CSV table of C-alpha atoms in Angstrom, one decimal:
chain,number,residue,atom,x,y,z
X,1184,UNK,CA,106.0,238.4,-157.7
X,1185,UNK,CA,106.2,235.0,-158.7
X,1186,UNK,CA,103.3,232.9,-159.7
X,1187,UNK,CA,102.5,230.8,-156.6
X,1188,UNK,CA,104.0,233.4,-154.2
X,1189,UNK,CA,101.4,234.1,-151.3
X,1190,UNK,CA,99.6,237.8,-151.4
X,1191,UNK,CA,100.2,239.8,-148.8
X,1192,UNK,CA,96.6,238.9,-147.0
X,1193,UNK,CA,97.3,235.2,-147.6
X,1194,UNK,CA,100.8,235.5,-145.6
X,1195,UNK,CA,98.9,237.2,-142.9
X,1196,UNK,CA,96.3,234.6,-142.4
X,1197,UNK,CA,99.0,231.9,-142.7
X,1198,UNK,CA,101.0,233.2,-139.9
X,1199,UNK,CA,97.7,233.8,-137.8
X,1200,UNK,CA,97.0,230.3,-138.1
X,1201,UNK,CA,100.0,228.7,-137.8
X,1202,UNK,CA,100.3,230.4,-134.3
X,1203,UNK,CA,96.4,229.4,-133.6
X,1204,UNK,CA,97.4,226.1,-134.3
X,1205,UNK,CA,100.4,225.7,-131.6
X,1206,UNK,CA,98.9,227.7,-129.1
X,1207,UNK,CA,95.2,226.4,-129.5
X,1208,UNK,CA,94.9,223.4,-131.4
X,1209,UNK,CA,97.7,221.1,-130.7
X,1210,UNK,CA,97.1,221.6,-126.9
X,1211,UNK,CA,93.6,220.7,-127.5
X,1212,UNK,CA,94.1,217.3,-128.9
X,1213,UNK,CA,94.9,215.2,-126.0
X,1214,UNK,CA,91.7,217.1,-124.2
X,1215,UNK,CA,89.4,216.3,-127.1
X,1216,UNK,CA,90.7,212.9,-126.7
X,1217,UNK,CA,89.9,212.6,-123.1
X,1218,UNK,CA,86.4,214.6,-123.7
X,1219,UNK,CA,85.2,211.8,-126.2
X,1220,UNK,CA,86.5,208.9,-124.2
X,1221,UNK,CA,84.6,210.5,-121.2
X,1222,UNK,CA,81.3,210.7,-122.9
X,1223,UNK,CA,81.4,207.2,-124.2
X,1224,UNK,CA,79.8,208.7,-127.3
X,1225,UNK,CA,81.3,208.9,-130.5
X,1226,UNK,CA,79.1,211.3,-132.0
X,1227,UNK,CA,80.0,213.6,-128.9
X,1228,UNK,CA,80.4,217.7,-129.4
X,1229,UNK,CA,83.2,217.9,-126.9
X,1230,UNK,CA,83.2,221.3,-125.6
X,1231,UNK,CA,86.8,221.8,-126.4
X,1232,UNK,CA,86.0,222.0,-129.9
X,1233,UNK,CA,83.9,224.9,-129.2
X,1234,UNK,CA,86.3,226.6,-127.0
X,1235,UNK,CA,88.2,226.4,-130.4
X,1236,UNK,CA,85.6,227.9,-132.6
X,1237,UNK,CA,85.2,230.8,-130.2
X,1238,UNK,CA,89.0,231.3,-130.5
X,1239,UNK,CA,89.3,231.0,-134.0
X,1240,UNK,CA,86.4,233.6,-134.6
X,1241,UNK,CA,88.0,236.2,-132.1
X,1242,UNK,CA,91.3,235.7,-134.3
X,1243,UNK,CA,89.6,236.3,-137.4
X,1244,UNK,CA,90.3,232.8,-138.5
X,1245,UNK,CA,86.6,231.8,-139.5
X,1246,UNK,CA,85.1,230.7,-143.3
X,1247,UNK,CA,88.7,231.2,-144.7
X,1248,UNK,CA,87.6,228.9,-147.3
X,1249,UNK,CA,84.5,231.2,-148.4
X,1250,UNK,CA,85.2,232.8,-151.9
X,1251,UNK,CA,82.4,235.5,-151.2
X,1252,UNK,CA,83.4,238.6,-149.2
X,1253,UNK,CA,80.2,238.8,-148.0
X,1254,UNK,CA,80.8,235.3,-145.7
X,1255,UNK,CA,84.2,235.1,-145.2
X,1256,UNK,CA,87.5,236.9,-146.2
X,1257,UNK,CA,87.1,236.4,-149.8
X,1258,UNK,CA,90.2,234.4,-150.8
X,1259,UNK,CA,91.0,232.6,-153.8
X,1260,UNK,CA,91.7,229.0,-154.3
X,1261,UNK,CA,95.3,229.8,-154.4
X,1262,UNK,CA,95.4,231.5,-151.3
X,1263,UNK,CA,92.9,229.4,-149.4
X,1264,UNK,CA,95.3,226.1,-150.5
X,1265,UNK,CA,98.4,226.8,-147.8
X,1266,UNK,CA,96.1,227.5,-145.3
X,1267,UNK,CA,93.5,224.5,-145.5
X,1268,UNK,CA,97.2,222.3,-145.7
X,1269,UNK,CA,97.6,223.4,-142.1
X,1270,UNK,CA,94.5,223.0,-140.8
X,1271,UNK,CA,94.8,219.3,-142.3
X,1272,UNK,CA,97.6,218.8,-139.7
X,1273,UNK,CA,94.8,218.3,-136.9
X,1274,UNK,CA,91.9,217.1,-139.4
X,1275,UNK,CA,89.6,216.3,-136.6
X,1276,UNK,CA,89.9,219.7,-135.0
X,1277,UNK,CA,91.0,222.7,-137.0
X,1278,UNK,CA,88.7,222.4,-139.8
X,1279,UNK,CA,85.6,222.4,-137.7
X,1280,UNK,CA,87.4,225.2,-135.3
X,1281,UNK,CA,87.6,227.5,-138.5
X,1282,UNK,CA,84.4,226.4,-139.8
X,1283,UNK,CA,85.9,225.3,-143.0
X,1284,UNK,CA,85.3,221.6,-142.4
X,1285,UNK,CA,83.6,219.2,-145.1
X,1286,UNK,CA,80.7,218.6,-146.2
X,1287,UNK,CA,79.8,221.9,-144.8
X,1288,UNK,CA,82.1,224.3,-147.0
X,1289,UNK,CA,80.3,222.5,-150.4
X,1290,UNK,CA,77.0,222.8,-148.8
X,1291,UNK,CA,77.6,225.9,-148.2
X,1292,UNK,CA,78.7,227.0,-151.7
X,1293,UNK,CA,75.8,224.9,-153.0
X,1294,UNK,CA,73.1,227.2,-150.9
X,1295,UNK,CA,75.2,230.4,-151.7
X,1296,UNK,CA,75.0,229.6,-155.4
X,1297,UNK,CA,71.6,227.7,-155.8
X,1298,UNK,CA,69.8,228.0,-152.6
X,1299,UNK,CA,66.7,230.5,-152.3
X,1300,UNK,CA,66.5,233.4,-150.1
X,1301,UNK,CA,64.4,231.3,-147.6
X,1302,UNK,CA,67.4,228.6,-147.6
X,1303,UNK,CA,70.0,231.2,-146.9
X,1304,UNK,CA,68.5,232.4,-144.2
X,1305,UNK,CA,67.5,229.1,-142.6
X,1306,UNK,CA,70.4,227.1,-143.3
X,1307,UNK,CA,73.5,229.1,-144.9
X,1308,UNK,CA,73.6,231.8,-142.2
X,1309,UNK,CA,73.7,229.4,-139.2
X,1310,UNK,CA,75.9,227.3,-141.0
X,1311,UNK,CA,78.4,230.3,-141.5
X,1312,UNK,CA,77.8,231.5,-138.2
X,1313,UNK,CA,78.8,227.6,-137.0
X,1314,UNK,CA,75.8,227.1,-135.1
X,1315,UNK,CA,74.4,224.1,-137.1
X,1316,UNK,CA,76.1,221.3,-139.3
X,1317,UNK,CA,75.0,219.8,-142.3
X,1318,UNK,CA,75.0,216.4,-144.5
X,1319,UNK,CA,75.4,215.8,-148.2
X,1320,UNK,CA,73.7,212.5,-149.2
X,1321,UNK,CA,74.5,211.2,-152.5
X,1322,UNK,CA,76.0,207.7,-152.2
X,1323,UNK,CA,73.6,204.7,-152.3
X,1324,UNK,CA,74.5,200.6,-151.1
X,1325,UNK,CA,72.4,199.1,-154.1
X,1326,UNK,CA,74.6,200.8,-157.0
X,1327,UNK,CA,77.9,202.0,-158.0
X,1328,UNK,CA,78.2,205.5,-156.8
X,1329,UNK,CA,81.3,206.1,-158.7
X,1330,UNK,CA,78.8,206.4,-161.3
X,1331,UNK,CA,77.0,209.7,-160.0
X,1332,UNK,CA,73.9,209.1,-162.9
X,1333,UNK,CA,73.2,205.8,-161.1
X,1334,UNK,CA,71.6,206.8,-157.8
X,1335,UNK,CA,68.2,205.2,-157.5
X,1336,UNK,CA,66.4,207.2,-154.7
X,1337,UNK,CA,63.1,207.9,-155.8
X,1338,UNK,CA,61.9,211.2,-156.2
X,1339,UNK,CA,58.2,211.5,-157.3
X,1340,UNK,CA,56.3,214.7,-158.0
X,1341,UNK,CA,53.2,214.9,-156.2
X,1342,UNK,CA,51.2,218.0,-156.6
X,1343,UNK,CA,53.8,220.9,-155.3
X,1344,UNK,CA,55.4,218.2,-153.5
X,1345,UNK,CA,57.9,215.6,-154.0
X,1346,UNK,CA,57.8,212.0,-152.5
X,1347,UNK,CA,61.4,210.6,-151.5
X,1348,UNK,CA,62.2,206.7,-151.2
X,1349,UNK,CA,64.9,204.9,-151.1
X,1350,UNK,CA,68.4,204.0,-149.1
X,1351,UNK,CA,71.5,206.4,-148.7
X,1352,UNK,CA,74.5,205.7,-147.1
X,1353,UNK,CA,78.0,207.3,-146.3
X,1354,UNK,CA,76.5,210.5,-145.6
X,1355,UNK,CA,79.2,212.3,-144.0
X,1356,UNK,CA,78.0,214.5,-141.2
X,1357,UNK,CA,74.6,213.0,-140.4
X,1358,UNK,CA,75.5,212.0,-137.2
X,1359,UNK,CA,76.9,214.9,-136.0
X,1360,UNK,CA,75.5,216.4,-133.0
X,1361,UNK,CA,74.7,219.8,-134.5
X,1362,UNK,CA,73.2,218.2,-138.0
X,1363,UNK,CA,70.0,219.7,-139.1
X,1364,UNK,CA,70.1,219.7,-142.6
X,1365,UNK,CA,70.7,217.6,-145.7
X,1366,UNK,CA,71.6,218.0,-149.2
X,1367,UNK,CA,69.9,215.2,-150.9
X,1368,UNK,CA,70.6,213.5,-154.7
X,1369,UNK,CA,68.1,211.7,-156.0
X,1370,UNK,CA,65.9,210.8,-159.4
X,1371,UNK,CA,63.4,212.6,-160.7
X,1372,UNK,CA,62.7,211.5,-164.1
X,1373,UNK,CA,64.3,208.4,-164.9
X,1374,UNK,CA,62.8,208.7,-168.8
X,1375,UNK,CA,64.9,212.0,-169.9
X,1376,UNK,CA,68.4,212.4,-170.8
X,1377,UNK,CA,71.0,210.6,-168.4
X,1378,UNK,CA,72.5,214.1,-167.1
X,1379,UNK,CA,68.8,215.5,-166.7
X,1380,UNK,CA,67.5,212.8,-164.6
X,1381,UNK,CA,68.7,213.7,-161.2
X,1382,UNK,CA,68.0,216.6,-159.0
X,1383,UNK,CA,69.1,218.1,-155.4
X,1384,UNK,CA,66.4,219.1,-152.8
X,1385,UNK,CA,67.0,220.5,-149.1
X,1386,UNK,CA,65.7,217.8,-146.7
X,1387,UNK,CA,65.8,218.9,-142.7
X,1388,UNK,CA,67.1,215.9,-140.7
X,1389,UNK,CA,64.2,215.5,-138.6
X,1390,UNK,CA,61.7,215.3,-141.7
X,1391,UNK,CA,59.2,212.6,-141.2
X,1392,UNK,CA,60.1,209.3,-143.0
X,1393,UNK,CA,63.8,210.1,-142.7
X,1394,UNK,CA,65.3,207.3,-140.6
X,1395,UNK,CA,69.4,207.1,-139.5
X,1396,UNK,CA,69.9,203.3,-139.7
X,1397,UNK,CA,73.4,203.3,-138.3
X,1398,UNK,CA,76.7,205.1,-138.4
X,1399,UNK,CA,79.0,203.1,-140.4
X,1400,UNK,CA,82.8,202.4,-139.0
X,1401,UNK,CA,85.7,203.3,-141.3
X,1402,UNK,CA,88.4,200.7,-140.8
X,1403,UNK,CA,86.8,200.4,-137.3
X,1404,UNK,CA,86.8,204.1,-136.5
X,1405,UNK,CA,83.3,205.6,-135.8
X,1406,UNK,CA,84.1,209.3,-137.1
X,1407,UNK,CA,82.7,211.9,-134.9
X,1408,UNK,CA,80.5,213.6,-137.7
X,1409,UNK,CA,79.7,209.9,-138.4
X,1410,UNK,CA,79.0,208.3,-141.8
X,1411,UNK,CA,75.4,207.6,-142.1
X,1412,UNK,CA,73.1,204.6,-143.6
X,1413,UNK,CA,69.6,206.7,-144.2
X,1414,UNK,CA,66.4,205.0,-145.0
X,1415,UNK,CA,63.7,207.3,-146.7
X,1416,UNK,CA,60.4,206.5,-146.5
X,1417,UNK,CA,57.6,208.6,-148.2
X,1418,UNK,CA,59.3,211.8,-147.3
X,1419,UNK,CA,57.6,214.9,-148.5
X,1420,UNK,CA,59.8,217.8,-150.2
X,1421,UNK,CA,58.0,220.8,-151.0
X,1422,UNK,CA,58.9,221.6,-154.4
X,1423,UNK,CA,60.3,225.1,-153.2
X,1424,UNK,CA,63.1,223.1,-151.7
X,1425,UNK,CA,64.3,221.5,-155.2
X,1426,UNK,CA,67.6,223.5,-155.5
X,1427,UNK,CA,68.4,225.5,-159.0
X,1428,UNK,CA,65.4,223.5,-160.4
X,1429,UNK,CA,64.2,219.8,-161.4
X,1430,UNK,CA,67.0,217.8,-163.4
X,1431,UNK,CA,69.3,220.1,-162.2
X,1432,UNK,CA,71.1,217.6,-159.7
X,1433,UNK,CA,74.0,216.4,-162.0
X,1434,UNK,CA,75.2,219.9,-162.9
X,1435,UNK,CA,75.0,220.8,-159.3
X,1436,UNK,CA,77.1,218.0,-158.1
X,1437,UNK,CA,79.8,218.8,-160.7
X,1438,UNK,CA,80.0,222.6,-159.4
X,1439,UNK,CA,80.1,221.0,-155.7
X,1440,UNK,CA,82.6,218.7,-156.0
X,1441,UNK,CA,85.6,220.2,-157.9
X,1442,UNK,CA,86.2,222.9,-155.1
X,1443,UNK,CA,85.5,219.9,-152.3
X,1444,UNK,CA,88.1,217.6,-153.8
X,1445,UNK,CA,90.8,220.2,-153.9
X,1446,UNK,CA,90.0,221.2,-150.3
X,1447,UNK,CA,90.5,217.3,-149.3
X,1448,UNK,CA,93.7,217.5,-151.4
X,1449,UNK,CA,95.1,220.7,-149.4
X,1450,UNK,CA,94.5,219.0,-146.2
X,1451,UNK,CA,95.9,215.8,-147.1
X,1452,UNK,CA,99.0,217.6,-147.7
X,1453,UNK,CA,99.1,218.7,-144.4
X,1454,UNK,CA,98.6,215.2,-143.0
X,1455,UNK,CA,101.8,214.4,-144.9
X,1456,UNK,CA,103.7,217.2,-143.3
X,1457,UNK,CA,102.7,216.2,-139.9
X,1458,UNK,CA,103.3,212.2,-140.6
X,1459,UNK,CA,106.8,213.5,-141.7
X,1460,UNK,CA,107.4,215.6,-139.1
X,1461,UNK,CA,106.3,212.5,-136.4
X,1462,UNK,CA,108.3,210.1,-138.4
X,1463,UNK,CA,111.8,212.3,-138.5
X,1464,UNK,CA,111.4,212.9,-134.4
X,1465,UNK,CA,110.6,209.2,-133.9
X,1466,UNK,CA,113.7,208.3,-135.9
X,1467,UNK,CA,116.2,211.1,-134.0
X,1468,UNK,CA,114.8,209.9,-130.9
X,1469,UNK,CA,114.7,205.7,-131.1
X,1470,UNK,CA,118.2,203.8,-130.9
X,1471,UNK,CA,118.1,200.1,-132.3
X,1472,UNK,CA,121.3,198.0,-132.6
X,1473,UNK,CA,123.4,201.1,-131.1
X,1474,UNK,CA,122.4,203.8,-133.3
X,1475,UNK,CA,119.4,205.9,-134.0
X,1476,UNK,CA,116.9,204.9,-136.3
X,1477,UNK,CA,117.5,207.9,-138.5
X,1478,UNK,CA,121.2,206.7,-139.3
X,1479,UNK,CA,120.0,203.7,-141.4
X,1480,UNK,CA,119.7,204.3,-145.0
X,1481,UNK,CA,116.5,203.2,-145.8
X,1482,UNK,CA,114.7,205.5,-143.5
X,1483,UNK,CA,117.1,208.4,-144.9
X,1484,UNK,CA,115.7,207.3,-148.0
X,1485,UNK,CA,112.1,207.7,-147.1
X,1486,UNK,CA,112.6,211.3,-145.4
X,1487,UNK,CA,114.1,212.2,-148.9
X,1488,UNK,CA,111.5,210.8,-150.8
X,1489,UNK,CA,108.7,212.1,-148.7
X,1490,UNK,CA,109.8,216.0,-149.2
X,1491,UNK,CA,110.1,215.2,-152.7
X,1492,UNK,CA,106.6,214.2,-153.1
X,1493,UNK,CA,105.2,216.3,-151.1
X,1494,UNK,CA,106.8,219.4,-152.9
X,1495,UNK,CA,105.3,217.6,-155.9
X,1496,UNK,CA,101.8,217.4,-154.8
X,1497,UNK,CA,101.9,220.7,-153.6
X,1498,UNK,CA,102.9,222.1,-156.7
X,1499,UNK,CA,100.2,220.5,-158.4
X,1500,UNK,CA,97.7,221.3,-155.8
X,1501,UNK,CA,98.7,225.1,-156.3
X,1502,UNK,CA,98.7,224.9,-160.0
X,1503,UNK,CA,94.8,223.5,-160.0
X,1504,UNK,CA,93.8,226.0,-157.7
X,1505,UNK,CA,95.8,228.6,-160.2
X,1506,UNK,CA,93.6,227.5,-162.7
X,1507,UNK,CA,90.1,227.3,-160.9
X,1508,UNK,CA,90.8,231.0,-160.2
X,1509,UNK,CA,91.7,232.2,-163.5
X,1510,UNK,CA,90.1,229.9,-166.2
X,1511,UNK,CA,87.5,228.4,-163.9
X,1512,UNK,CA,86.9,224.7,-162.6
X,1513,UNK,CA,85.9,223.3,-166.0
X,1514,UNK,CA,88.9,224.4,-167.4
X,1515,UNK,CA,90.9,223.0,-164.5
X,1516,UNK,CA,89.2,219.5,-164.6
X,1517,UNK,CA,92.1,217.8,-165.7
X,1518,UNK,CA,94.5,218.9,-162.9
X,1519,UNK,CA,91.7,218.5,-160.2
X,1520,UNK,CA,91.3,214.9,-161.2
X,1521,UNK,CA,95.0,214.7,-161.1
X,1522,UNK,CA,95.5,216.2,-157.9
X,1523,UNK,CA,92.5,214.3,-156.4
X,1524,UNK,CA,94.5,210.9,-157.2
X,1525,UNK,CA,97.6,211.8,-156.6
X,1526,UNK,CA,97.7,213.7,-153.2
X,1527,UNK,CA,95.6,210.8,-150.9
X,1528,UNK,CA,98.0,208.3,-152.3
X,1529,UNK,CA,101.3,209.9,-151.6
X,1530,UNK,CA,100.2,211.3,-148.4
X,1531,UNK,CA,99.3,207.6,-147.4
X,1532,UNK,CA,102.6,206.2,-148.3
X,1533,UNK,CA,104.3,208.6,-146.2
X,1534,UNK,CA,101.5,208.2,-143.0
X,1535,UNK,CA,102.4,204.3,-143.8
X,1536,UNK,CA,106.0,205.0,-143.5
X,1537,UNK,CA,105.8,207.0,-140.2
X,1538,UNK,CA,103.4,204.1,-138.6
X,1539,UNK,CA,106.2,201.5,-139.5
X,1540,UNK,CA,109.1,204.1,-137.7
X,1541,UNK,CA,106.6,204.3,-134.3
X,1542,UNK,CA,106.5,200.5,-134.6
X,1543,UNK,CA,103.6,199.2,-132.3
X,1544,UNK,CA,103.0,202.5,-131.2
X,1545,UNK,CA,102.0,203.4,-134.8
X,1546,UNK,CA,98.8,201.5,-134.9
X,1547,UNK,CA,97.7,203.2,-132.0
X,1548,UNK,CA,95.3,205.9,-130.7
X,1549,UNK,CA,98.6,207.5,-129.2
X,1550,UNK,CA,99.8,208.9,-132.1
X,1551,UNK,CA,97.6,210.6,-135.0
X,1552,UNK,CA,98.6,208.4,-137.8
X,1553,UNK,CA,96.7,205.6,-137.7
X,1554,UNK,CA,93.7,207.7,-137.7
X,1555,UNK,CA,95.6,209.9,-140.9
X,1556,UNK,CA,95.7,206.5,-142.8
X,1557,UNK,CA,92.1,205.6,-142.2
X,1558,UNK,CA,91.2,208.7,-143.4
X,1559,UNK,CA,93.7,209.1,-146.5
X,1560,UNK,CA,92.7,205.5,-147.4
X,1561,UNK,CA,89.0,206.5,-147.4
X,1562,UNK,CA,89.9,209.6,-149.5
X,1563,UNK,CA,90.6,207.5,-152.3
X,1564,UNK,CA,87.2,206.4,-152.4
X,1565,UNK,CA,85.5,209.7,-151.3
X,1566,UNK,CA,84.5,212.3,-154.0
X,1567,UNK,CA,85.0,209.7,-156.6
X,1568,UNK,CA,87.5,206.6,-156.7
X,1569,UNK,CA,90.9,207.1,-158.2
X,1570,UNK,CA,89.8,205.0,-161.3
X,1571,UNK,CA,87.0,207.3,-162.3
X,1572,UNK,CA,89.6,210.5,-162.2
X,1573,UNK,CA,92.2,208.4,-164.0
X,1574,UNK,CA,89.2,207.5,-166.5
X,1575,UNK,CA,88.4,211.3,-166.9
X,1576,UNK,CA,92.4,212.3,-167.2
X,1577,UNK,CA,92.9,209.2,-170.0
X,1578,UNK,CA,89.6,210.4,-171.9
X,1579,UNK,CA,91.3,214.0,-171.9
X,1580,UNK,CA,94.4,212.8,-173.1
X,1581,UNK,CA,93.0,210.6,-175.8
X,1582,UNK,CA,91.4,213.3,-176.9
X,1583,UNK,CA,94.3,215.2,-178.2
X,1584,UNK,CA,95.1,212.3,-180.6
X,1585,UNK,CA,91.6,211.2,-182.0
X,1586,UNK,CA,92.0,212.3,-185.4
X,1587,UNK,CA,95.4,210.6,-186.0
X,1588,UNK,CA,93.1,207.3,-184.8
């Protein structure tokens, strides 16, 4: 068996998922667009999505991401990678249909690892059942949030409660119609060691003092799950809702973001694959100056380069997943950082070229490419901008030559 050969169970899930995409998800895309348009609400939960969720559950395509057999099929990162890629081909439908959408996947892992029995009963189980959604609230408008130690939202201890005051933004999922709970990162002790100043707390989205200020558009799009700006004014959080303990926020963030980053990269490869498929079909069907666009040398170069690039980032993703499974997330941090830079950047280039081949239609909502572009360009900032990951890689590389210097 070769290193990255799929296991028998992963092969079965892949086959079932591909069939689900062809028979259910792709046909649902125009229905989804129609239901969203008719609702007049960018954060509407369309009935077609609930239908897809029911169909996915019936087929056993549910919680595929979860590594614990108690909650899902218990797949490894290496087994899950090709499944996340397939779901990435329809990123606004397939991940949520299979209960594998961000940021819920990361939040479910946090509740699994660090939540109390009460958290698991009240929030984890409904999240695993897909009956509620959740938000992860870390980024702030007033500080450079690429450095998580910069967070300023105050979490002040008063008796057996903490009082939260501050402003957050880009809280993904906070405008989802079914969002009920947030995991919030803030500062509990500004006077202790830098990486011990932050804590994470569980906060109901309807807690007194929590105000959703607005949904932030991303390249003009109001995503259905929303990217919310949220004001916290004297929000009271019981001490029992501090995850893992005071001062553990940064450690939880590192534990959460590793798997989350690679899941994003897996889905990015799926978007790149679908963009290449659309590019090829369009190039074959469109005629300019008496011949199909696909006969032009530059288009053939684009197609060849896209296939080469996709295979490279897929192999790097699989390597990172394999290392996470075998030596752990910490030991795989260089590979995770590398793929977080490479996958969105390369997928973005392929989508951009697919848009070019589609001409004016490529920038409209008649095709998924414009939405892919906006999503991927945002991903070069989400979960840490490219520059932060490059910095981490360079630091590891330079450490090899520290003695020489």
